Amino acid sequence: MDSSLTQLSPQKLRHLIRAGKYTAPTSGLAPGYTQANLVIVPQDLAYDFLLFAQRNPKSCPILEVSDCGSKKLHTFAQDVDLAADFPRYRIYRNGKLAQEVTNVSAYWRDDLVSFLIGCSFSFEADLIAAGIEMRHITEGVNVPMYNTKIALQPAGHFSGNMVVSMRPLPAAQMVTAVKITAAMPRVHGAPIQIGDPAKLGITDLAHPDYGDAVTVNPGEVPVFWPCGVTPQNAIMHTKPAFVITHAPGHMLVTDVKNTALKYE
């Protein structure tokens, strides 16, 4: 990643993305600022999705919900266009990925409601500051994400299984990593599992379901956090007619600092 990108403010990053000049994953950008996943559903599904997220807060911690039909936010960002400020979007039709695009303005409808969901990229700056390497940033790839066998609490139209992100860590850094992330429940909080992917139903770390594989060195342990790609698993499982999401790893960089999301 170009080091000059990491120095840009959230607003300048959004402008760059809006202009189509940055379309890559956002991990490592605007350190210290909250990043967010996205789910956009028609209004007739909005209550069901809100209830689904409320029942599954580790995977789907809601940061903000837009007004119906609005591309703006009230709290997490000013000067924002939800149809253009994520580097990549996915359009699902009847539960199948139909398109991946860099702007969804052409697909916008007046009945759409947007949900911002907390992202584990938000706590990475604190982990790095504590001397904990984020391997996907070091290797310049997207974070590895995996489907699991953990069933979520269904709500209305939505059901499915949890998706997790994985970061390999030395055993000696585990306690520090758990403490740092546990203090930020609005961006997934503490790990869901440490060291035993089979308990999650994951059989091959080298082939993630989303994102890219990373190196796991001798003496390192795979650590799994709930992931905001979980709604995409639910969408593929329950097959609503039309949903827009972010592409995994391609987040909205918000104006809110991570410190505002921590336990006091």
PDB file of C-alpha atoms in Angstrom:
ATOM      1  CA  MET A   1       0.000   0.000   0.000  1.00  0.00           C
ATOM      2  CA  ASP A   2       1.187   3.485  -0.857  1.00  0.00           C
ATOM      3  CA  SER A   3       2.189   5.029   2.482  1.00  0.00           C
ATOM      4  CA  SER A   4       0.727   8.378   1.400  1.00  0.00           C
ATOM      5  CA  LEU A   5      -2.738   6.803   1.420  1.00  0.00           C
ATOM      6  CA  THR A   6      -2.502   5.999   5.116  1.00  0.00           C
ATOM      7  CA  GLN A   7      -1.956   9.692   5.864  1.00  0.00           C
ATOM      8  CA  LEU A   8      -5.197  10.845   4.224  1.00  0.00           C
ATOM      9  CA  SER A   9      -8.109  11.975   6.367  1.00  0.00           C
ATOM     10  CA  PRO A  10     -11.323   9.939   6.214  1.00  0.00           C
ATOM     11  CA  GLN A  11     -13.005  12.680   4.173  1.00  0.00           C
ATOM     12  CA  LYS A  12     -10.170  12.818   1.627  1.00  0.00           C
ATOM     13  CA  LEU A  13     -10.212   9.029   1.368  1.00  0.00           C
ATOM     14  CA  ARG A  14     -13.942   9.058   0.704  1.00  0.00           C
ATOM     15  CA  HIS A  15     -13.452  11.696  -1.987  1.00  0.00           C
ATOM     16  CA  LEU A  16     -10.750   9.543  -3.612  1.00  0.00           C
ATOM     17  CA  ILE A  17     -13.014   6.495  -3.496  1.00  0.00           C
ATOM     18  CA  ARG A  18     -16.033   8.467  -4.740  1.00  0.00           C
ATOM     19  CA  ALA A  19     -14.008   9.555  -7.770  1.00  0.00           C
ATOM     20  CA  GLY A  20     -13.196   5.899  -8.530  1.00  0.00           C
ATOM     21  CA  LYS A  21      -9.489   6.423  -7.852  1.00  0.00           C
ATOM     22  CA  TYR A  22      -9.209   3.852  -5.047  1.00  0.00           C
ATOM     23  CA  THR A  23     -10.970   0.477  -5.320  1.00  0.00           C
ATOM     24  CA  ALA A  24      -8.847  -1.781  -3.093  1.00  0.00           C
ATOM     25  CA  PRO A  25      -9.355  -3.080   0.481  1.00  0.00           C
ATOM     26  CA  THR A  26      -9.300  -0.449   3.226  1.00  0.00           C
ATOM     27  CA  SER A  27      -7.392  -2.247   5.995  1.00  0.00           C
ATOM     28  CA  GLY A  28      -4.625   0.026   7.263  1.00  0.00           C
ATOM     29  CA  LEU A  29      -6.180   3.254   5.942  1.00  0.00           C
ATOM     30  CA  ALA A  30      -6.917   6.194   8.257  1.00  0.00           C
ATOM     31  CA  PRO A  31      -5.507   4.485  11.372  1.00  0.00           C
ATOM     32  CA  GLY A  32      -7.565   5.257  14.447  1.00  0.00           C
ATOM     33  CA  TYR A  33     -10.831   5.843  12.593  1.00  0.00           C
ATOM     34  CA  THR A  34     -13.782   3.480  12.588  1.00  0.00           C
ATOM     35  CA  GLN A  35     -14.479   1.507   9.446  1.00  0.00           C
ATOM     36  CA  ALA A  36     -17.862   0.031   8.587  1.00  0.00           C
ATOM     37  CA  ASN A  37     -19.498  -2.795   6.639  1.00  0.00           C
ATOM     38  CA  LEU A  38     -22.675  -2.174   4.655  1.00  0.00           C
ATOM     39  CA  VAL A  39     -26.043  -3.814   4.073  1.00  0.00           C
ATOM     40  CA  ILE A  40     -28.712  -2.039   2.008  1.00  0.00           C
ATOM     41  CA  VAL A  41     -32.177  -3.595   1.882  1.00  0.00           C
ATOM     42  CA  PRO A  42     -35.608  -2.503   0.647  1.00  0.00           C
ATOM     43  CA  GLN A  43     -37.770  -0.947   3.353  1.00  0.00           C
ATOM     44  CA  ASP A  44     -40.046  -3.992   3.517  1.00  0.00           C
ATOM     45  CA  LEU A  45     -37.059  -6.054   4.748  1.00  0.00           C
ATOM     46  CA  ALA A  46     -35.497  -3.383   6.970  1.00  0.00           C
ATOM     47  CA  TYR A  47     -37.255  -4.367  10.195  1.00  0.00           C
ATOM     48  CA  ASP A  48     -36.383  -8.043   9.697  1.00  0.00           C
ATOM     49  CA  PHE A  49     -32.736  -7.169   9.150  1.00  0.00           C
ATOM     50  CA  LEU A  50     -32.683  -4.816  12.134  1.00  0.00           C
ATOM     51  CA  LEU A  51     -34.071  -7.609  14.309  1.00  0.00           C
ATOM     52  CA  PHE A  52     -31.587 -10.100  12.849  1.00  0.00           C
ATOM     53  CA  ALA A  53     -28.693  -7.774  13.714  1.00  0.00           C
ATOM     54  CA  GLN A  54     -30.083  -7.113  17.200  1.00  0.00           C
ATOM     55  CA  ARG A  55     -30.235 -10.861  17.866  1.00  0.00           C
ATOM     56  CA  ASN A  56     -26.690 -11.409  16.564  1.00  0.00           C
ATOM     57  CA  PRO A  57     -24.738  -8.417  17.886  1.00  0.00           C
ATOM     58  CA  LYS A  58     -21.274 -10.011  17.782  1.00  0.00           C
ATOM     59  CA  SER A  59     -21.478 -10.595  14.045  1.00  0.00           C
ATOM     60  CA  CYS A  60     -23.722  -7.659  13.142  1.00  0.00           C
ATOM     61  CA  PRO A  61     -23.063  -4.748  15.532  1.00  0.00           C
ATOM     62  CA  ILE A  62     -25.071  -1.879  14.063  1.00  0.00           C
ATOM     63  CA  LEU A  63     -23.347   1.496  14.093  1.00  0.00           C
ATOM     64  CA  GLU A  64     -25.988   3.533  12.260  1.00  0.00           C
ATOM     65  CA  VAL A  65     -29.130   3.161  10.147  1.00  0.00           C
ATOM     66  CA  SER A  66     -29.928   5.631   7.364  1.00  0.00           C
ATOM     67  CA  ASP A  67     -33.233   7.307   6.681  1.00  0.00           C
ATOM     68  CA  CYS A  68     -35.235   5.494   4.023  1.00  0.00           C
ATOM     69  CA  GLY A  69     -33.993   6.450   0.565  1.00  0.00           C
ATOM     70  CA  SER A  70     -31.124   8.551   1.897  1.00  0.00           C
ATOM     71  CA  LYS A  71     -27.475   8.195   0.899  1.00  0.00           C
ATOM     72  CA  LYS A  72     -26.412  10.292   3.896  1.00  0.00           C
ATOM     73  CA  LEU A  73     -25.601   9.593   7.544  1.00  0.00           C
ATOM     74  CA  HIS A  74     -26.310  11.554  10.726  1.00  0.00           C
ATOM     75  CA  THR A  75     -23.526  10.394  13.056  1.00  0.00           C
ATOM     76  CA  PHE A  76     -20.623   8.449  11.581  1.00  0.00           C
ATOM     77  CA  ALA A  77     -19.729  10.636   8.605  1.00  0.00           C
ATOM     78  CA  GLN A  78     -20.452  14.006   7.088  1.00  0.00           C
ATOM     79  CA  ASP A  79     -19.898  14.648   3.371  1.00  0.00           C
ATOM     80  CA  VAL A  80     -20.747  11.031   2.601  1.00  0.00           C
ATOM     81  CA  ASP A  81     -22.431   9.252  -0.293  1.00  0.00           C
ATOM     82  CA  LEU A  82     -23.368   5.692   0.637  1.00  0.00           C
ATOM     83  CA  ALA A  83     -23.753   4.818  -3.049  1.00  0.00           C
ATOM     84  CA  ALA A  84     -20.190   5.821  -3.946  1.00  0.00           C
ATOM     85  CA  ASP A  85     -17.909   5.955  -0.872  1.00  0.00           C
ATOM     86  CA  PHE A  86     -17.187   2.222  -0.495  1.00  0.00           C
ATOM     87  CA  PRO A  87     -14.386   1.064  -2.828  1.00  0.00           C
ATOM     88  CA  ARG A  88     -16.430  -1.896  -4.062  1.00  0.00           C
ATOM     89  CA  TYR A  89     -20.044  -3.065  -3.695  1.00  0.00           C
ATOM     90  CA  ARG A  90     -21.852  -6.332  -4.272  1.00  0.00           C
ATOM     91  CA  ILE A  91     -25.354  -6.633  -5.694  1.00  0.00           C
ATOM     92  CA  TYR A  92     -27.269  -9.774  -4.747  1.00  0.00           C
ATOM     93  CA  ARG A  93     -30.385 -10.899  -6.590  1.00  0.00           C
ATOM     94  CA  ASN A  94     -32.393 -13.778  -5.152  1.00  0.00           C
ATOM     95  CA  GLY A  95     -29.449 -14.690  -2.952  1.00  0.00           C
ATOM     96  CA  LYS A  96     -26.899 -14.892  -5.755  1.00  0.00           C
ATOM     97  CA  LEU A  97     -24.045 -12.483  -6.365  1.00  0.00           C
ATOM     98  CA  ALA A  98     -25.099 -10.739  -9.564  1.00  0.00           C
ATOM     99  CA  GLN A  99     -22.494  -7.967  -9.866  1.00  0.00           C
ATOM    100  CA  GLU A 100     -19.535  -6.348  -8.141  1.00  0.00           C
ATOM    101  CA  VAL A 101     -19.235  -2.640  -8.909  1.00  0.00           C
ATOM    102  CA  THR A 102     -17.494   0.483  -7.612  1.00  0.00           C
ATOM    103  CA  ASN A 103     -20.623   2.645  -7.472  1.00  0.00           C
ATOM    104  CA  VAL A 104     -24.301   1.756  -6.946  1.00  0.00           C
ATOM    105  CA  SER A 105     -25.901   5.107  -7.821  1.00  0.00           C
ATOM    106  CA  ALA A 106     -27.494   3.559 -10.903  1.00  0.00           C
ATOM    107  CA  TYR A 107     -29.200   0.950  -8.729  1.00  0.00           C
ATOM    108  CA  TRP A 108     -30.438   3.316  -6.036  1.00  0.00           C
ATOM    109  CA  ARG A 109     -34.113   3.326  -5.091  1.00  0.00           C
ATOM    110  CA  ASP A 110     -36.193   5.553  -2.852  1.00  0.00           C
ATOM    111  CA  ASP A 111     -37.191   2.569  -0.672  1.00  0.00           C
ATOM    112  CA  LEU A 112     -33.655   1.528   0.296  1.00  0.00           C
ATOM    113  CA  VAL A 113     -32.453   1.530   3.929  1.00  0.00           C
ATOM    114  CA  SER A 114     -28.713   1.348   4.686  1.00  0.00           C
ATOM    115  CA  PHE A 115     -27.189  -0.348   7.723  1.00  0.00           C
ATOM    116  CA  LEU A 116     -23.616   0.430   8.811  1.00  0.00           C
ATOM    117  CA  ILE A 117     -22.126  -2.505  10.691  1.00  0.00           C
ATOM    118  CA  GLY A 118     -18.963  -2.449  12.795  1.00  0.00           C
ATOM    119  CA  CYS A 119     -15.772  -3.780  11.205  1.00  0.00           C
ATOM    120  CA  SER A 120     -12.775  -5.458  12.809  1.00  0.00           C
ATOM    121  CA  PHE A 121     -10.445  -3.279  10.693  1.00  0.00           C
ATOM    122  CA  SER A 122     -11.287  -0.627  13.285  1.00  0.00           C
ATOM    123  CA  PHE A 123      -9.330  -2.275  16.095  1.00  0.00           C
ATOM    124  CA  GLU A 124      -6.282  -3.109  13.988  1.00  0.00           C
ATOM    125  CA  ALA A 125      -4.564   0.226  14.647  1.00  0.00           C
ATOM    126  CA  ASP A 126      -4.669  -0.466  18.399  1.00  0.00           C
ATOM    127  CA  LEU A 127      -3.276  -3.959  17.869  1.00  0.00           C
ATOM    128  CA  ILE A 128      -0.451  -2.609  15.709  1.00  0.00           C
ATOM    129  CA  ALA A 129       0.296   0.095  18.306  1.00  0.00           C
ATOM    130  CA  ALA A 130       0.667  -2.713  20.858  1.00  0.00           C
ATOM    131  CA  GLY A 131       3.295  -4.365  18.671  1.00  0.00           C
ATOM    132  CA  ILE A 132       0.998  -6.992  17.154  1.00  0.00           C
ATOM    133  CA  GLU A 133       1.520  -7.581  13.450  1.00  0.00           C
ATOM    134  CA  MET A 134      -1.489  -7.686  11.144  1.00  0.00           C
ATOM    135  CA  ARG A 135      -0.259 -10.252   8.635  1.00  0.00           C
ATOM    136  CA  HIS A 136      -2.683  -9.305   5.858  1.00  0.00           C
ATOM    137  CA  ILE A 137      -1.440  -5.698   6.010  1.00  0.00           C
ATOM    138  CA  THR A 138       2.193  -6.832   5.994  1.00  0.00           C
ATOM    139  CA  GLU A 139       1.567  -9.087   3.012  1.00  0.00           C
ATOM    140  CA  GLY A 140      -0.572  -6.496   1.195  1.00  0.00           C
ATOM    141  CA  VAL A 141      -3.681  -8.668   0.845  1.00  0.00           C
ATOM    142  CA  ASN A 142      -7.271  -8.726   2.051  1.00  0.00           C
ATOM    143  CA  VAL A 143      -7.948 -10.295   5.456  1.00  0.00           C
ATOM    144  CA  PRO A 144      -8.939 -14.004   5.251  1.00  0.00           C
ATOM    145  CA  MET A 145     -12.603 -14.677   6.084  1.00  0.00           C
ATOM    146  CA  TYR A 146     -14.339 -18.018   6.499  1.00  0.00           C
ATOM    147  CA  ASN A 147     -17.859 -19.395   6.644  1.00  0.00           C
ATOM    148  CA  THR A 148     -18.508 -21.357   9.850  1.00  0.00           C
ATOM    149  CA  LYS A 149     -20.995 -23.908  11.142  1.00  0.00           C
ATOM    150  CA  ILE A 150     -22.167 -21.535  13.913  1.00  0.00           C
ATOM    151  CA  ALA A 151     -25.873 -20.945  13.324  1.00  0.00           C
ATOM    152  CA  LEU A 152     -27.186 -17.456  14.006  1.00  0.00           C
ATOM    153  CA  GLN A 153     -30.451 -16.546  15.673  1.00  0.00           C
ATOM    154  CA  PRO A 154     -32.994 -16.151  12.857  1.00  0.00           C
ATOM    155  CA  ALA A 155     -35.278 -13.145  12.552  1.00  0.00           C
ATOM    156  CA  GLY A 156     -38.059 -12.704  10.040  1.00  0.00           C
ATOM    157  CA  HIS A 157     -36.688 -13.308   6.573  1.00  0.00           C
ATOM    158  CA  PHE A 158     -33.047 -13.669   7.668  1.00  0.00           C
ATOM    159  CA  SER A 159     -31.068 -16.661   8.926  1.00  0.00           C
ATOM    160  CA  GLY A 160     -27.683 -18.219   8.261  1.00  0.00           C
ATOM    161  CA  ASN A 161     -24.285 -18.929   9.776  1.00  0.00           C
ATOM    162  CA  MET A 162     -21.542 -16.736  11.200  1.00  0.00           C
ATOM    163  CA  VAL A 163     -18.594 -15.596   9.101  1.00  0.00           C
ATOM    164  CA  VAL A 164     -15.269 -14.975  10.862  1.00  0.00           C
ATOM    165  CA  SER A 165     -12.061 -13.133  10.025  1.00  0.00           C
ATOM    166  CA  MET A 166      -8.702 -14.650  10.976  1.00  0.00           C
ATOM    167  CA  ARG A 167      -5.421 -13.139  12.087  1.00  0.00           C
ATOM    168  CA  PRO A 168      -2.463 -15.341  13.091  1.00  0.00           C
ATOM    169  CA  LEU A 169      -0.798 -14.255  16.337  1.00  0.00           C
ATOM    170  CA  PRO A 170       2.050 -15.520  18.509  1.00  0.00           C
ATOM    171  CA  ALA A 171       0.741 -17.166  21.678  1.00  0.00           C
ATOM    172  CA  ALA A 172       2.612 -14.613  23.806  1.00  0.00           C
ATOM    173  CA  GLN A 173       0.510 -11.765  22.348  1.00  0.00           C
ATOM    174  CA  MET A 174      -2.863 -13.447  22.794  1.00  0.00           C
ATOM    175  CA  VAL A 175      -3.880 -11.892  26.106  1.00  0.00           C
ATOM    176  CA  THR A 176      -3.045  -8.402  24.867  1.00  0.00           C
ATOM    177  CA  ALA A 177      -5.016  -8.924  21.664  1.00  0.00           C
ATOM    178  CA  VAL A 178      -8.070 -10.201  23.536  1.00  0.00           C
ATOM    179  CA  LYS A 179      -8.018  -7.268  25.973  1.00  0.00           C
ATOM    180  CA  ILE A 180      -7.714  -4.690  23.205  1.00  0.00           C
ATOM    181  CA  THR A 181     -10.497  -6.095  21.072  1.00  0.00           C
ATOM    182  CA  ALA A 182     -12.828  -6.965  23.961  1.00  0.00           C
ATOM    183  CA  ALA A 183     -12.934  -3.245  24.786  1.00  0.00           C
ATOM    184  CA  MET A 184     -14.529  -2.553  21.381  1.00  0.00           C
ATOM    185  CA  PRO A 185     -17.762  -4.591  21.164  1.00  0.00           C
ATOM    186  CA  ARG A 186     -19.268  -2.282  18.528  1.00  0.00           C
ATOM    187  CA  VAL A 187     -16.632  -3.541  16.072  1.00  0.00           C
ATOM    188  CA  HIS A 188     -17.030  -7.247  16.963  1.00  0.00           C
ATOM    189  CA  GLY A 189     -15.163  -7.285  20.274  1.00  0.00           C
ATOM    190  CA  ALA A 190     -13.172 -10.271  21.532  1.00  0.00           C
ATOM    191  CA  PRO A 191     -12.324 -13.316  19.420  1.00  0.00           C
ATOM    192  CA  ILE A 192     -14.974 -16.003  19.017  1.00  0.00           C
ATOM    193  CA  GLN A 193     -12.392 -18.812  18.846  1.00  0.00           C
ATOM    194  CA  ILE A 194      -8.643 -19.230  19.316  1.00  0.00           C
ATOM    195  CA  GLY A 195      -6.468 -21.939  17.852  1.00  0.00           C
ATOM    196  CA  ASP A 196      -8.962 -24.586  16.689  1.00  0.00           C
ATOM    197  CA  PRO A 197     -10.551 -23.835  13.306  1.00  0.00           C
ATOM    198  CA  ALA A 198     -12.185 -27.282  13.222  1.00  0.00           C
ATOM    199  CA  LYS A 199     -14.497 -26.212  16.058  1.00  0.00           C
ATOM    200  CA  LEU A 200     -15.874 -23.570  13.704  1.00  0.00           C
ATOM    201  CA  GLY A 201     -16.202 -26.032  10.840  1.00  0.00           C
ATOM    202  CA  ILE A 202     -13.179 -24.585   9.014  1.00  0.00           C
ATOM    203  CA  THR A 203     -11.149 -27.322   7.334  1.00  0.00           C
ATOM    204  CA  ASP A 204      -8.556 -25.416   5.279  1.00  0.00           C
ATOM    205  CA  LEU A 205      -7.053 -22.082   6.349  1.00  0.00           C
ATOM    206  CA  ALA A 206      -5.252 -21.843   2.999  1.00  0.00           C
ATOM    207  CA  HIS A 207      -8.537 -21.429   1.137  1.00  0.00           C
ATOM    208  CA  PRO A 208     -10.683 -18.707   2.761  1.00  0.00           C
ATOM    209  CA  ASP A 209     -14.241 -18.187   1.545  1.00  0.00           C
ATOM    210  CA  TYR A 210     -13.630 -14.438   1.217  1.00  0.00           C
ATOM    211  CA  GLY A 211     -10.426 -12.409   1.114  1.00  0.00           C
ATOM    212  CA  ASP A 212      -6.961 -13.936   0.780  1.00  0.00           C
ATOM    213  CA  ALA A 213      -4.887 -16.548   2.564  1.00  0.00           C
ATOM    214  CA  VAL A 214      -2.038 -15.310   4.764  1.00  0.00           C
ATOM    215  CA  THR A 215       1.075 -16.974   6.127  1.00  0.00           C
ATOM    216  CA  VAL A 216       0.760 -18.681   9.515  1.00  0.00           C
ATOM    217  CA  ASN A 217       4.271 -19.037  10.881  1.00  0.00           C
ATOM    218  CA  PRO A 218       5.489 -21.750  13.292  1.00  0.00           C
ATOM    219  CA  GLY A 219       4.510 -20.842  16.847  1.00  0.00           C
ATOM    220  CA  GLU A 220       1.544 -18.737  15.716  1.00  0.00           C
ATOM    221  CA  VAL A 221      -2.079 -19.454  16.479  1.00  0.00           C
ATOM    222  CA  PRO A 222      -5.045 -18.627  14.214  1.00  0.00           C
ATOM    223  CA  VAL A 223      -7.410 -16.239  16.001  1.00  0.00           C
ATOM    224  CA  PHE A 224     -10.982 -15.782  14.760  1.00  0.00           C
ATOM    225  CA  TRP A 225     -13.252 -12.765  15.207  1.00  0.00           C
ATOM    226  CA  PRO A 226     -16.919 -12.437  14.202  1.00  0.00           C
ATOM    227  CA  CYS A 227     -17.091 -10.687  10.840  1.00  0.00           C
ATOM    228  CA  GLY A 228     -19.388  -8.156   9.208  1.00  0.00           C
ATOM    229  CA  VAL A 229     -19.531 -10.298   6.065  1.00  0.00           C
ATOM    230  CA  THR A 230     -21.958 -12.477   8.049  1.00  0.00           C
ATOM    231  CA  PRO A 231     -25.015 -10.731   6.511  1.00  0.00           C
ATOM    232  CA  GLN A 232     -23.822 -11.835   3.073  1.00  0.00           C
ATOM    233  CA  ASN A 233     -23.972 -15.442   4.244  1.00  0.00           C
ATOM    234  CA  ALA A 234     -27.516 -14.763   5.456  1.00  0.00           C
ATOM    235  CA  ILE A 235     -28.432 -13.171   2.124  1.00  0.00           C
ATOM    236  CA  MET A 236     -27.178 -16.190   0.195  1.00  0.00           C
ATOM    237  CA  HIS A 237     -29.035 -18.483   2.601  1.00  0.00           C
ATOM    238  CA  THR A 238     -32.394 -16.708   2.619  1.00  0.00           C
ATOM    239  CA  LYS A 239     -32.378 -15.332  -0.955  1.00  0.00           C
ATOM    240  CA  PRO A 240     -34.098 -11.925  -0.796  1.00  0.00           C
ATOM    241  CA  ALA A 241     -34.867 -10.486  -4.229  1.00  0.00           C
ATOM    242  CA  PHE A 242     -32.484  -7.507  -4.046  1.00  0.00           C
ATOM    243  CA  VAL A 243     -29.754  -6.486  -1.573  1.00  0.00           C
ATOM    244  CA  ILE A 244     -26.638  -4.328  -1.868  1.00  0.00           C
ATOM    245  CA  THR A 245     -23.586  -4.889   0.363  1.00  0.00           C
ATOM    246  CA  HIS A 246     -19.961  -3.824   0.449  1.00  0.00           C
ATOM    247  CA  ALA A 247     -17.452  -6.189  -1.129  1.00  0.00           C
ATOM    248  CA  PRO A 248     -15.594  -8.042   1.649  1.00  0.00           C
ATOM    249  CA  GLY A 249     -12.652  -5.970   2.892  1.00  0.00           C
ATOM    250  CA  HIS A 250     -13.797  -2.792   1.110  1.00  0.00           C
ATOM    251  CA  MET A 251     -15.201  -0.588   3.878  1.00  0.00           C
ATOM    252  CA  LEU A 252     -16.493   2.891   4.530  1.00  0.00           C
ATOM    253  CA  VAL A 253     -13.891   4.941   6.395  1.00  0.00           C
ATOM    254  CA  THR A 254     -15.901   7.076   8.834  1.00  0.00           C
ATOM    255  CA  ASP A 255     -15.214  10.323  10.693  1.00  0.00           C
ATOM    256  CA  VAL A 256     -15.599   8.697  14.126  1.00  0.00           C
ATOM    257  CA  LYS A 257     -12.467   7.752  16.047  1.00  0.00           C
ATOM    258  CA  ASN A 258     -12.157   4.261  17.488  1.00  0.00           C
ATOM    259  CA  THR A 259     -11.716   5.726  20.965  1.00  0.00           C
ATOM    260  CA  ALA A 260     -15.370   6.813  20.846  1.00  0.00           C
ATOM    261  CA  LEU A 261     -16.420   3.159  20.594  1.00  0.00           C
ATOM    262  CA  LYS A 262     -14.423   1.831  23.533  1.00  0.00           C
ATOM    263  CA  TYR A 263     -15.616   0.967  26.976  1.00  0.00           C
ATOM    264  CA  GLU A 264     -14.802   3.763  29.394  1.00  0.00           C
TER     265      GLU A 264
END
